[in-house]
Coordinates of N, CA and C in Angstrom, one line a residue:
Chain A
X439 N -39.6 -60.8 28.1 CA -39.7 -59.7 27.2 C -38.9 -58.5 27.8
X440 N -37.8 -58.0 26.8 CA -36.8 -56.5 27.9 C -37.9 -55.6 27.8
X441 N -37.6 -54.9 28.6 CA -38.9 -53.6 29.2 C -37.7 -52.5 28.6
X442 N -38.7 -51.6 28.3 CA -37.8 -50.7 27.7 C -38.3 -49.1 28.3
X443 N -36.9 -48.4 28.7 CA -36.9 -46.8 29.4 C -36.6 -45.8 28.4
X444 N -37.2 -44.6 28.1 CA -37.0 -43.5 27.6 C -37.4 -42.3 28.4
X445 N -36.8 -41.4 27.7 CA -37.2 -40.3 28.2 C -38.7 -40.0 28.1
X446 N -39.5 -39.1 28.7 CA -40.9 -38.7 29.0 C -41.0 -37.7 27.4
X447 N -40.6 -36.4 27.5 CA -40.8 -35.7 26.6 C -39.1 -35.0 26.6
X448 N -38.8 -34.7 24.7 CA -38.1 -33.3 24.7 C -38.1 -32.5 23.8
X449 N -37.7 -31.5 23.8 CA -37.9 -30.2 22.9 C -36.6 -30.0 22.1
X450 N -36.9 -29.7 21.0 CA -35.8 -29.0 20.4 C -36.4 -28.2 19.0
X451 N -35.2 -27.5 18.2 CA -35.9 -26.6 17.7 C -35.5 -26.7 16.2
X452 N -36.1 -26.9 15.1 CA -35.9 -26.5 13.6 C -34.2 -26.3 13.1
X453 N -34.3 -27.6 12.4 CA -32.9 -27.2 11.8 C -31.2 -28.5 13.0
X454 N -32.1 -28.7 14.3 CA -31.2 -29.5 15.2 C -31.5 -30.7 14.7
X455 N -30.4 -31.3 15.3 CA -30.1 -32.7 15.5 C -30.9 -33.2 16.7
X456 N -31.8 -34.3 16.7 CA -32.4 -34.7 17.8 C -31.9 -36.1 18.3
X457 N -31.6 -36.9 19.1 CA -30.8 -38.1 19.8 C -32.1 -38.8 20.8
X458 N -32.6 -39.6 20.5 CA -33.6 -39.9 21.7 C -32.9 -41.4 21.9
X459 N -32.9 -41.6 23.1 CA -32.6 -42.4 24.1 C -33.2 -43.7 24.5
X460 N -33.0 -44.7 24.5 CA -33.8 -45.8 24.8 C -33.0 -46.8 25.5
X461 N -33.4 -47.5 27.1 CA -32.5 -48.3 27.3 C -33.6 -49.6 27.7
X462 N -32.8 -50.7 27.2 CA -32.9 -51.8 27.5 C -32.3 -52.9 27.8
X463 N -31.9 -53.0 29.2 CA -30.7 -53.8 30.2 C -31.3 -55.7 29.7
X464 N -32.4 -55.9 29.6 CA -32.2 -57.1 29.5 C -32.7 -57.5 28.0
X465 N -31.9 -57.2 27.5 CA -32.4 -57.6 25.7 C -31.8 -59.0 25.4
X466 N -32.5 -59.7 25.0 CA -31.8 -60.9 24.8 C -31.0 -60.9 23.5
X467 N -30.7 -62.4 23.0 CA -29.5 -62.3 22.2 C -30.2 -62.3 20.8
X468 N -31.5 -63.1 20.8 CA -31.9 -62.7 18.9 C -32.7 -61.3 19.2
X469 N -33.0 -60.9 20.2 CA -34.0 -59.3 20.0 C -33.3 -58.2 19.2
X470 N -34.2 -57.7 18.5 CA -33.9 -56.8 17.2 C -34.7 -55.0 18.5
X471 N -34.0 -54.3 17.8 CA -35.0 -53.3 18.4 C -35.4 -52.5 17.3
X472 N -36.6 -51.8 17.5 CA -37.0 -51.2 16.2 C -38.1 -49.7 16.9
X473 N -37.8 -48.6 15.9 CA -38.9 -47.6 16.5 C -39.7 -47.4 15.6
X474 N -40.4 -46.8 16.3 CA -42.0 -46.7 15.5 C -42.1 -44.5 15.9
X475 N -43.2 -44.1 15.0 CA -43.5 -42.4 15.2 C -44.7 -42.6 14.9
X476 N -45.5 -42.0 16.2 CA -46.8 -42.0 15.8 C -47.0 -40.0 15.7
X477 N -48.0 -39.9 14.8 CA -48.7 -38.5 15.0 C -50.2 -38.5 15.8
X478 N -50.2 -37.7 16.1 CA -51.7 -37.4 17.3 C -53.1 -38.4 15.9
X479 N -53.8 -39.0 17.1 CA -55.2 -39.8 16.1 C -54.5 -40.7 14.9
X480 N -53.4 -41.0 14.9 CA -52.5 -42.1 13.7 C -52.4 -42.9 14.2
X481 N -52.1 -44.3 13.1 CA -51.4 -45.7 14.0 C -50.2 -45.6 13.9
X482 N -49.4 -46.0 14.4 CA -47.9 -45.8 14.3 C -47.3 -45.7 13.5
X483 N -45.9 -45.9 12.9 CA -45.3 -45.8 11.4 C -44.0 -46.2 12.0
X484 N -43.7 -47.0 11.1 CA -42.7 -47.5 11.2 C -41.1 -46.6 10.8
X485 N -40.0 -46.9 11.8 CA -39.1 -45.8 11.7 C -38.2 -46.2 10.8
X486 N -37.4 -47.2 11.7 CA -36.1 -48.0 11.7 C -36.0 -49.1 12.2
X487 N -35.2 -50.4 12.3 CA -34.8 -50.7 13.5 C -33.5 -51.8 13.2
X488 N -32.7 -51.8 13.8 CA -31.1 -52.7 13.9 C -31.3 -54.0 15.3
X489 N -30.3 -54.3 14.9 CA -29.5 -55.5 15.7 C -28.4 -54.7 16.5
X490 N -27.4 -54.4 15.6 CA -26.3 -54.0 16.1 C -25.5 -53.1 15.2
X491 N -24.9 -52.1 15.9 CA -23.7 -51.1 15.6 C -24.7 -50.0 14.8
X492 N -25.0 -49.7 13.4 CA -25.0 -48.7 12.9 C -26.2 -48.9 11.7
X493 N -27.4 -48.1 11.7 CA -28.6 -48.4 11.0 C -28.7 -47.1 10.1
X494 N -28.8 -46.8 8.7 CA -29.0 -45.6 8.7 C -30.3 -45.9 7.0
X495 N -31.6 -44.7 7.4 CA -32.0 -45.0 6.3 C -32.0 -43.7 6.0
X496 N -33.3 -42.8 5.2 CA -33.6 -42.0 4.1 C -34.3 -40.8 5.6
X497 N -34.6 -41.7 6.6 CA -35.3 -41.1 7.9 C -34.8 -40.4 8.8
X498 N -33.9 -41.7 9.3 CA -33.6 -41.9 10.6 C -31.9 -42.8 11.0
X499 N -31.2 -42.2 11.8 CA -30.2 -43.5 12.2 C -30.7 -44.1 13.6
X500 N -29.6 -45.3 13.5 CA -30.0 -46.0 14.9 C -28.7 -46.6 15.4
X501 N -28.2 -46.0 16.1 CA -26.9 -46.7 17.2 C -27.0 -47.4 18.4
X502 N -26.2 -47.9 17.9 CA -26.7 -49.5 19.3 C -24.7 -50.0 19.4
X503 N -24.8 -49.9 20.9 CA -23.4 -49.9 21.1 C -23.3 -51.9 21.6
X504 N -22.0 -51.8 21.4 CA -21.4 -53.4 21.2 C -22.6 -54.5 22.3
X505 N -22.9 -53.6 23.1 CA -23.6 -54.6 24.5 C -25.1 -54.3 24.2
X506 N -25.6 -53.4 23.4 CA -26.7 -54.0 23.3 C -28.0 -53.1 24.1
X507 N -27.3 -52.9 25.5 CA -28.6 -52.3 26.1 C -29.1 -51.3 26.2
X508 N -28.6 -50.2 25.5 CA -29.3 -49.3 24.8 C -29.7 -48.9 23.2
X509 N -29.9 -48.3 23.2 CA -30.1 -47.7 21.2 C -30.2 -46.2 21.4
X510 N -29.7 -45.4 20.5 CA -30.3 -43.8 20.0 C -30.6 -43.9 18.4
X511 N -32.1 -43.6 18.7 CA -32.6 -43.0 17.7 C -31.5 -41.1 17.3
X512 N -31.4 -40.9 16.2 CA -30.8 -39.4 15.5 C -31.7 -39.5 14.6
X513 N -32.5 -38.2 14.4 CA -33.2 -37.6 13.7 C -32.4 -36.2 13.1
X514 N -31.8 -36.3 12.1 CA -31.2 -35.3 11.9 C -32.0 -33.8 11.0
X515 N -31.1 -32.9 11.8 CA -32.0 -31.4 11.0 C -33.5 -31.5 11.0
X516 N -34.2 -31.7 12.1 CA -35.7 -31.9 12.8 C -36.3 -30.5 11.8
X517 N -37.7 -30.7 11.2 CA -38.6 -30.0 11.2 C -40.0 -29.9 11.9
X518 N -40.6 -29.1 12.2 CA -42.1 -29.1 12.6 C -42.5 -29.9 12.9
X519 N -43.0 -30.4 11.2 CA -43.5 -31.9 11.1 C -42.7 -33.5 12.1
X520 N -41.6 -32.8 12.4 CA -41.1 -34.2 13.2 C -41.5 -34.1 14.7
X521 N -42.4 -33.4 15.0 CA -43.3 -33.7 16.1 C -44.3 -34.7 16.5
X522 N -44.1 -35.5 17.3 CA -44.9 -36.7 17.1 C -44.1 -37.2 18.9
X523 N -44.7 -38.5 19.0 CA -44.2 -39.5 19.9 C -43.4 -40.6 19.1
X524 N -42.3 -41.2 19.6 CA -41.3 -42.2 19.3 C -41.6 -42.8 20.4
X525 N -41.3 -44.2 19.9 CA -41.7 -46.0 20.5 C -40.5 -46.4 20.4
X526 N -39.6 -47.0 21.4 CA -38.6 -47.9 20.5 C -38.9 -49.0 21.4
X527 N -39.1 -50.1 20.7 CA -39.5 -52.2 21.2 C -38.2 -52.3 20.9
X528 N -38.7 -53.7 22.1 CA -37.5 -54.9 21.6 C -38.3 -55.6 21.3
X529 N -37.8 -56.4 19.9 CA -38.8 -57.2 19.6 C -38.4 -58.7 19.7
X530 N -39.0 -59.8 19.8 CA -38.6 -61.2 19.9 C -38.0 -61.6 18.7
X531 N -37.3 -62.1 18.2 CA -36.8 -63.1 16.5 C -37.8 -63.4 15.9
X532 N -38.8 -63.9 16.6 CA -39.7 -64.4 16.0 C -41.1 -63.6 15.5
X533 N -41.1 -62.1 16.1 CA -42.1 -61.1 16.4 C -43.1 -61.3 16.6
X534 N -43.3 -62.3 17.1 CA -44.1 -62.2 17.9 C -45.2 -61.8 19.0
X535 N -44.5 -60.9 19.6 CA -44.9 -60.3 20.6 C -44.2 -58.6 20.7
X536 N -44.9 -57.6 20.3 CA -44.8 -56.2 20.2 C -45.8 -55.2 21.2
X537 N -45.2 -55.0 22.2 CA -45.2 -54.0 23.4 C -45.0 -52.8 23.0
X538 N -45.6 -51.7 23.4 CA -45.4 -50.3 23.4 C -45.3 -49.9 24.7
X539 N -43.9 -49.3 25.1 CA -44.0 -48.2 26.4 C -45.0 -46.7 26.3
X540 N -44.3 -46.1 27.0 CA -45.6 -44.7 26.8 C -44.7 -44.0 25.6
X541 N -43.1 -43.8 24.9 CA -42.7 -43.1 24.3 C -42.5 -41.6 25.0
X542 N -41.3 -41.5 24.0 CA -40.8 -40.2 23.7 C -41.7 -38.9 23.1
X543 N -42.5 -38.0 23.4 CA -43.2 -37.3 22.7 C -41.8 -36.1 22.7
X544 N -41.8 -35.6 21.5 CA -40.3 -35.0 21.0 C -41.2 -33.5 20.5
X545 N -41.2 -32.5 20.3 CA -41.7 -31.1 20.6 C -40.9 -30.3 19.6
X546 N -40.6 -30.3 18.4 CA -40.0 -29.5 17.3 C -40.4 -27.7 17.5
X547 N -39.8 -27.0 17.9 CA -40.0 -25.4 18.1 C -39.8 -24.9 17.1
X548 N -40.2 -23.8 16.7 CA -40.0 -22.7 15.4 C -38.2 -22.0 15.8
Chain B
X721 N -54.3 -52.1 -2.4 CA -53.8 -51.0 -1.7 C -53.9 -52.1 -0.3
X722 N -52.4 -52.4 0.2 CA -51.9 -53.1 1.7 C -52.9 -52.5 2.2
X723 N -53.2 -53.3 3.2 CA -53.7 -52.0 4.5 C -54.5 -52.5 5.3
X724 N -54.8 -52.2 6.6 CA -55.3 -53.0 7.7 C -56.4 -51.5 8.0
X725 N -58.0 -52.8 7.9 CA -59.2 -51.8 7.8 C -60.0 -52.2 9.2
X726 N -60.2 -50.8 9.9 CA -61.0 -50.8 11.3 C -61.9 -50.1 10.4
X727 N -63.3 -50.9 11.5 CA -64.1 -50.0 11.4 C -64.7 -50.3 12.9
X728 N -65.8 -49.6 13.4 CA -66.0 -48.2 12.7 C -64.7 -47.2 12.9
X729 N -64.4 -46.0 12.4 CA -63.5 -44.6 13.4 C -63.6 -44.5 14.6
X730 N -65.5 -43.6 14.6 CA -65.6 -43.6 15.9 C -67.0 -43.9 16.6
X731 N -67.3 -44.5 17.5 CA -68.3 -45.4 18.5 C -68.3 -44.2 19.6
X732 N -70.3 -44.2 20.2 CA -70.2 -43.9 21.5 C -71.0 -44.5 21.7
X733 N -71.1 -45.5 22.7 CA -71.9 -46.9 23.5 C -72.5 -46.6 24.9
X734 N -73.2 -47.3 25.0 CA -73.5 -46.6 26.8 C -73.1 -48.3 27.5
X735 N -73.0 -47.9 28.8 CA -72.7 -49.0 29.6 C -73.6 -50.2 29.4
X736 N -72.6 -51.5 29.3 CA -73.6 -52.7 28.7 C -73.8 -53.2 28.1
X737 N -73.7 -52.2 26.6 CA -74.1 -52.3 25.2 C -73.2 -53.3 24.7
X738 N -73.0 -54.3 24.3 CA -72.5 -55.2 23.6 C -71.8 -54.6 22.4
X739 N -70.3 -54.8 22.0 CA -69.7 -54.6 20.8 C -68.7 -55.0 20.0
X740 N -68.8 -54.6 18.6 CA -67.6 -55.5 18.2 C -66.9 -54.4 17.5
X741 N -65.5 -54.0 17.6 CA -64.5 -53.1 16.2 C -64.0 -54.3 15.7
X742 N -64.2 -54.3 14.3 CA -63.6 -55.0 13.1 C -62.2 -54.6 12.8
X743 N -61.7 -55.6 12.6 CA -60.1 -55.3 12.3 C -60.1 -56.4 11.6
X744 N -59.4 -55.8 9.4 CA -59.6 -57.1 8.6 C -57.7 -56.0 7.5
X745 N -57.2 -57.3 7.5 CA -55.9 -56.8 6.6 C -55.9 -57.7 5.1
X746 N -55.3 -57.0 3.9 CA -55.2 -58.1 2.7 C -53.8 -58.4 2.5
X747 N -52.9 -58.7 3.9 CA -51.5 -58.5 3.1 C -51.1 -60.0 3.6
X748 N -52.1 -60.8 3.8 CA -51.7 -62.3 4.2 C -50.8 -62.4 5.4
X749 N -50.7 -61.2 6.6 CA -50.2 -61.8 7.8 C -50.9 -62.8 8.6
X750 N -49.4 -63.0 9.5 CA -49.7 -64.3 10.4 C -50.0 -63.4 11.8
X751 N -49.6 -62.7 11.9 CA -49.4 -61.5 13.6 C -50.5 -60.4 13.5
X752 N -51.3 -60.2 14.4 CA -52.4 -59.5 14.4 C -52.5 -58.7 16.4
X753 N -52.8 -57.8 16.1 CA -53.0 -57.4 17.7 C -53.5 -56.4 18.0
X754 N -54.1 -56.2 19.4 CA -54.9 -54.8 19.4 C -54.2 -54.5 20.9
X755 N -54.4 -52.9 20.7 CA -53.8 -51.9 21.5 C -54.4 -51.4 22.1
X756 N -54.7 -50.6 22.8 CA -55.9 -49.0 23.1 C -55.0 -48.1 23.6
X757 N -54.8 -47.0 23.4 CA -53.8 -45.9 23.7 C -54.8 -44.9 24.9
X758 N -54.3 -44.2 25.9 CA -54.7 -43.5 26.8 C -53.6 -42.5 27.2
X759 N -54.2 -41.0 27.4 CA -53.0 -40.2 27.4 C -52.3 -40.5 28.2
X760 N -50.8 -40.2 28.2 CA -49.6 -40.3 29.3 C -49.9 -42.0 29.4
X761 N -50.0 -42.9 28.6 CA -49.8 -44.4 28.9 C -49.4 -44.6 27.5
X762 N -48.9 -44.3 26.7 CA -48.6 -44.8 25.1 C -49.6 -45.7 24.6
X763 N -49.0 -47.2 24.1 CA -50.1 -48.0 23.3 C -49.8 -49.1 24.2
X764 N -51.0 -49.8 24.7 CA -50.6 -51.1 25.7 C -51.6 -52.2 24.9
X765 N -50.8 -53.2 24.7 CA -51.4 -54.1 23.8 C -52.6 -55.0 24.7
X766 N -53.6 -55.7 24.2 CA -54.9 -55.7 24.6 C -54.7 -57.7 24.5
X767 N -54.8 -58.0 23.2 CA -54.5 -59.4 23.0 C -53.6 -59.5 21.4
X768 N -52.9 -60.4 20.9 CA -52.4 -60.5 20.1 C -52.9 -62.1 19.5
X769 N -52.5 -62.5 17.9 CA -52.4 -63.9 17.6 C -51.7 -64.4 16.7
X770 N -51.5 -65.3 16.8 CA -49.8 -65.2 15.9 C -49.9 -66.1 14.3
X771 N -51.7 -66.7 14.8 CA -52.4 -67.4 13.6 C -53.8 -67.6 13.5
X772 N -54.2 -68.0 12.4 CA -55.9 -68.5 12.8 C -55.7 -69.3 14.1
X773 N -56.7 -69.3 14.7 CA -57.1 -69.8 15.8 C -55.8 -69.7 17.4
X774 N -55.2 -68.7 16.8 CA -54.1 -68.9 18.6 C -54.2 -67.5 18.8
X775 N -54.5 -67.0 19.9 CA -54.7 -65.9 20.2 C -54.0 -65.8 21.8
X776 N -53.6 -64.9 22.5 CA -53.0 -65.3 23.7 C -53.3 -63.4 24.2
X777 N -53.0 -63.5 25.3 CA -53.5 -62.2 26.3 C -52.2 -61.4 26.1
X778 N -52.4 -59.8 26.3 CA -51.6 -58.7 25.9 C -51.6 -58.4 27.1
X779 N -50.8 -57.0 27.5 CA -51.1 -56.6 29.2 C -52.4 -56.0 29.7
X780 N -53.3 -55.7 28.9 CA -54.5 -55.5 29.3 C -56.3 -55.7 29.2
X781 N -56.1 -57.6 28.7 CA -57.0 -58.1 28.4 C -58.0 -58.1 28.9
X782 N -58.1 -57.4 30.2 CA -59.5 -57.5 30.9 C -60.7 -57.0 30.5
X783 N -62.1 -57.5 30.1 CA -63.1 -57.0 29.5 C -62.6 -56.9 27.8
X784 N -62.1 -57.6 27.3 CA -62.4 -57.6 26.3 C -62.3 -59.8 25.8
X785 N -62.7 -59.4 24.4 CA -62.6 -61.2 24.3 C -61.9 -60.6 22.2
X786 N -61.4 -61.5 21.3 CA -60.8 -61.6 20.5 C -61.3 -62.9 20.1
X787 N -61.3 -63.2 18.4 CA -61.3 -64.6 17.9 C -60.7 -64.2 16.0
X788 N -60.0 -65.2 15.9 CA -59.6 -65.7 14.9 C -59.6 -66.5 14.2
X789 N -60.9 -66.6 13.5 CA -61.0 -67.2 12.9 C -60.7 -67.6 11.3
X790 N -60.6 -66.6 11.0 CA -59.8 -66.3 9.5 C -58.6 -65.8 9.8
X791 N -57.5 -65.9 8.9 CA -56.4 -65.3 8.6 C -56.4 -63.8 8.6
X792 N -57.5 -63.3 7.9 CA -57.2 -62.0 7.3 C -58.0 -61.1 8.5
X793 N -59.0 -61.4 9.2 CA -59.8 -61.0 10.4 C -59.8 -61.0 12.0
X794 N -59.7 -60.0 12.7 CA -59.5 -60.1 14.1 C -60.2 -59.1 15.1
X795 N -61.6 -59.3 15.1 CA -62.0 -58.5 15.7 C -62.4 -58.4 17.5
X796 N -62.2 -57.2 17.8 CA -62.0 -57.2 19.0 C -63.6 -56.8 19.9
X797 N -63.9 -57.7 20.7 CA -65.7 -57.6 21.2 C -65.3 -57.2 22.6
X798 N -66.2 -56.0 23.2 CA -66.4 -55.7 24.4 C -68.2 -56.3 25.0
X799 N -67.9 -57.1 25.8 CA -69.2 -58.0 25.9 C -70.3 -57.2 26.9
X800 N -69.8 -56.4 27.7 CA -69.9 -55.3 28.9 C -69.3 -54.4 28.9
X801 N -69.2 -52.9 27.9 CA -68.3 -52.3 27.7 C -68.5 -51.1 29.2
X802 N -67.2 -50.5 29.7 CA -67.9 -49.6 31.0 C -67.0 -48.5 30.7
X803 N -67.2 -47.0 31.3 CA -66.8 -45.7 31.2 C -65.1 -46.0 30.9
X804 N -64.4 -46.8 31.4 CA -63.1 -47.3 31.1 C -62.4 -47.4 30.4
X805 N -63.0 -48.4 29.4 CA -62.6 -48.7 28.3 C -63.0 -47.7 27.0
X806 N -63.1 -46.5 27.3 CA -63.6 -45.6 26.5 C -62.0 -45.3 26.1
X807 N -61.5 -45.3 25.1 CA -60.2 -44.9 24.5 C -60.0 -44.6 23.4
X808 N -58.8 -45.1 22.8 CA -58.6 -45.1 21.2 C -57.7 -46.6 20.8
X809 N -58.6 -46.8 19.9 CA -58.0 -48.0 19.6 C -57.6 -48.5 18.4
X810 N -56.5 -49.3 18.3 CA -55.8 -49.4 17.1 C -55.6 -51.0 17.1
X811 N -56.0 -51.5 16.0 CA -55.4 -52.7 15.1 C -53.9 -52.6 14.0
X812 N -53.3 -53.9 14.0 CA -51.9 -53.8 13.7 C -51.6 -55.4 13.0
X813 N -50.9 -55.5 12.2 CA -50.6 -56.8 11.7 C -49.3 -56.7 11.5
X814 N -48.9 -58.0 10.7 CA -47.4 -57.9 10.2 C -47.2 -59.7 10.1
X815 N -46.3 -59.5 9.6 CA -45.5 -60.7 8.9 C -45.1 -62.0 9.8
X816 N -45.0 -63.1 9.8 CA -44.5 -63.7 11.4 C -43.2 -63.9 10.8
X817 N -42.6 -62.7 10.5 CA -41.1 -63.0 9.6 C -40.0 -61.8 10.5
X818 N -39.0 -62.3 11.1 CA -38.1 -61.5 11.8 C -37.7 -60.2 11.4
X819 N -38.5 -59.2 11.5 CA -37.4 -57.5 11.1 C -38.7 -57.2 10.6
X820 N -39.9 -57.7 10.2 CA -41.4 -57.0 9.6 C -41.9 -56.3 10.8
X821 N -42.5 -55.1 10.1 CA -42.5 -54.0 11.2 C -44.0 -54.0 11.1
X822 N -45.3 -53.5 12.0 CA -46.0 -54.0 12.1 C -47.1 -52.8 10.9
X823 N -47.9 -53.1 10.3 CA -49.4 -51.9 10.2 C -50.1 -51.4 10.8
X824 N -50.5 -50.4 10.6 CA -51.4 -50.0 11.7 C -52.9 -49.5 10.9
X825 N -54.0 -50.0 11.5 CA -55.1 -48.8 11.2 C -55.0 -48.3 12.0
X826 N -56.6 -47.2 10.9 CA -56.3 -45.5 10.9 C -56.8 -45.4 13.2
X827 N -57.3 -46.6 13.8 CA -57.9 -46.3 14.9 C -59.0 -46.1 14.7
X828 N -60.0 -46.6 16.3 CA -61.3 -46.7 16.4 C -61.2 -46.0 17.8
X829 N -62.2 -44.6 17.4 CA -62.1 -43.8 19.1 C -63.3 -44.2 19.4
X830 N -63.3 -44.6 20.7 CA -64.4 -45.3 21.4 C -64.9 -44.5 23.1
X831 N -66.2 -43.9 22.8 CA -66.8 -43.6 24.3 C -67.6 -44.3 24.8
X832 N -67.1 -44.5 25.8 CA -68.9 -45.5 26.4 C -69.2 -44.3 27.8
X833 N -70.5 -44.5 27.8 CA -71.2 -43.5 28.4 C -71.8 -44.4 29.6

């Protein structure tokens, strides 16, 4: 199963663009990666998640370069409410098996 | 209305006490699994199962047990619960279908005393 690195916490403020970071060196070849946002006392919620190159929904994008071993989450023009923790898994083809690291807790400022 | 139902919210047990959080979904998944979240450690999964009757260990199965016996039911029993396992805990399902993202209940906050 790839283990997956993020940053601890970051801040930014109302109106930015947010980029959170996720690496994962040993992803195999069917693993999908996918994030999840949880808010404080919630179960998680589902974000996004790609294979490869370029994901974009109503949310969230997700860039994932040609090799694979990382992803960025972009949260564009952050509000308040986009305060929470971000999860990004790799997940098996088969999904089997879904691991959560500690996440990104992201800090939206006035 | 989809949706994956814990109960209770929230439990305070004292050391010993035998227990069970219910985790029951109506959206006919095959993937089921439980978590417990602790500050500064995210969500570390507990046991998962991928069907009735297969259940297999998460990274932190110790002191707890899991059975599957129905499809739609997965509940998680603390047989010896101790000050430790006092957390927050979450049930989760989903599809055994590549790119299904998982559900979550609302969470079961648990103190043992």
């Amino acid at each position: 199963l790839a283990k997956t690195t993020q940053p601890i916490s970051m801040d930014s403020y109302e109106g930015q663009e947010v980029n959170i970071t996720c690496s994962h060196n040993n992803i195999a070849t069917n693993d999908y990666i996918t994030w999840y946002q949880q808010f404080p006392s919630q179960g998680p919620r589902f974000i996004i998640q790609g294979y490869k190159t370029k994901v974009t929904n109503e949310v969230a994008s997700l860039f994932i370069p040609a090799d694979r071993k990382s992803s960025t989450l972009s949260l564009p023009r952050v509000s308040l409410s986009d305060t929470a923790v971000y999860y990004c898994l790799v997940v098996p083809y088969n999904n089997n098996d879904m691991r959560f690291g500690a996440g990104t807790r992201l800090t939206v400022k006035p | 209305e989809a949706q994956v139902t814990q109960n209770p919210r929230y439990l305070i047990t004292v050391t010993g006490k035998k227990l069970t959080v219910t985790c029951s979904q109506n959206m006919n998944h095959e993937y089921m699994s439980w978590y417990r979240q602790d500050p500064g450690l995210g969500l570390r999964q507990i046991y998962y199962s991928m069907n009735v009757e297969v259940t297999d260990k998460g990274d932190v199965p110790e002191g707890y047990k899991v059975s599957r016996k129905e499809k739609r039911n997965f509940p998680l029993i603390l047989e010896s619960p101790s000050p430790n396992q006092t957390s927050l805990y979450f049930c989760a399902s989903s599809p055994q279908r590549s790119g299904s993202p998982l559900h979550f209940g609302n969470g079961t906050r648990l103190t043992v005393t």
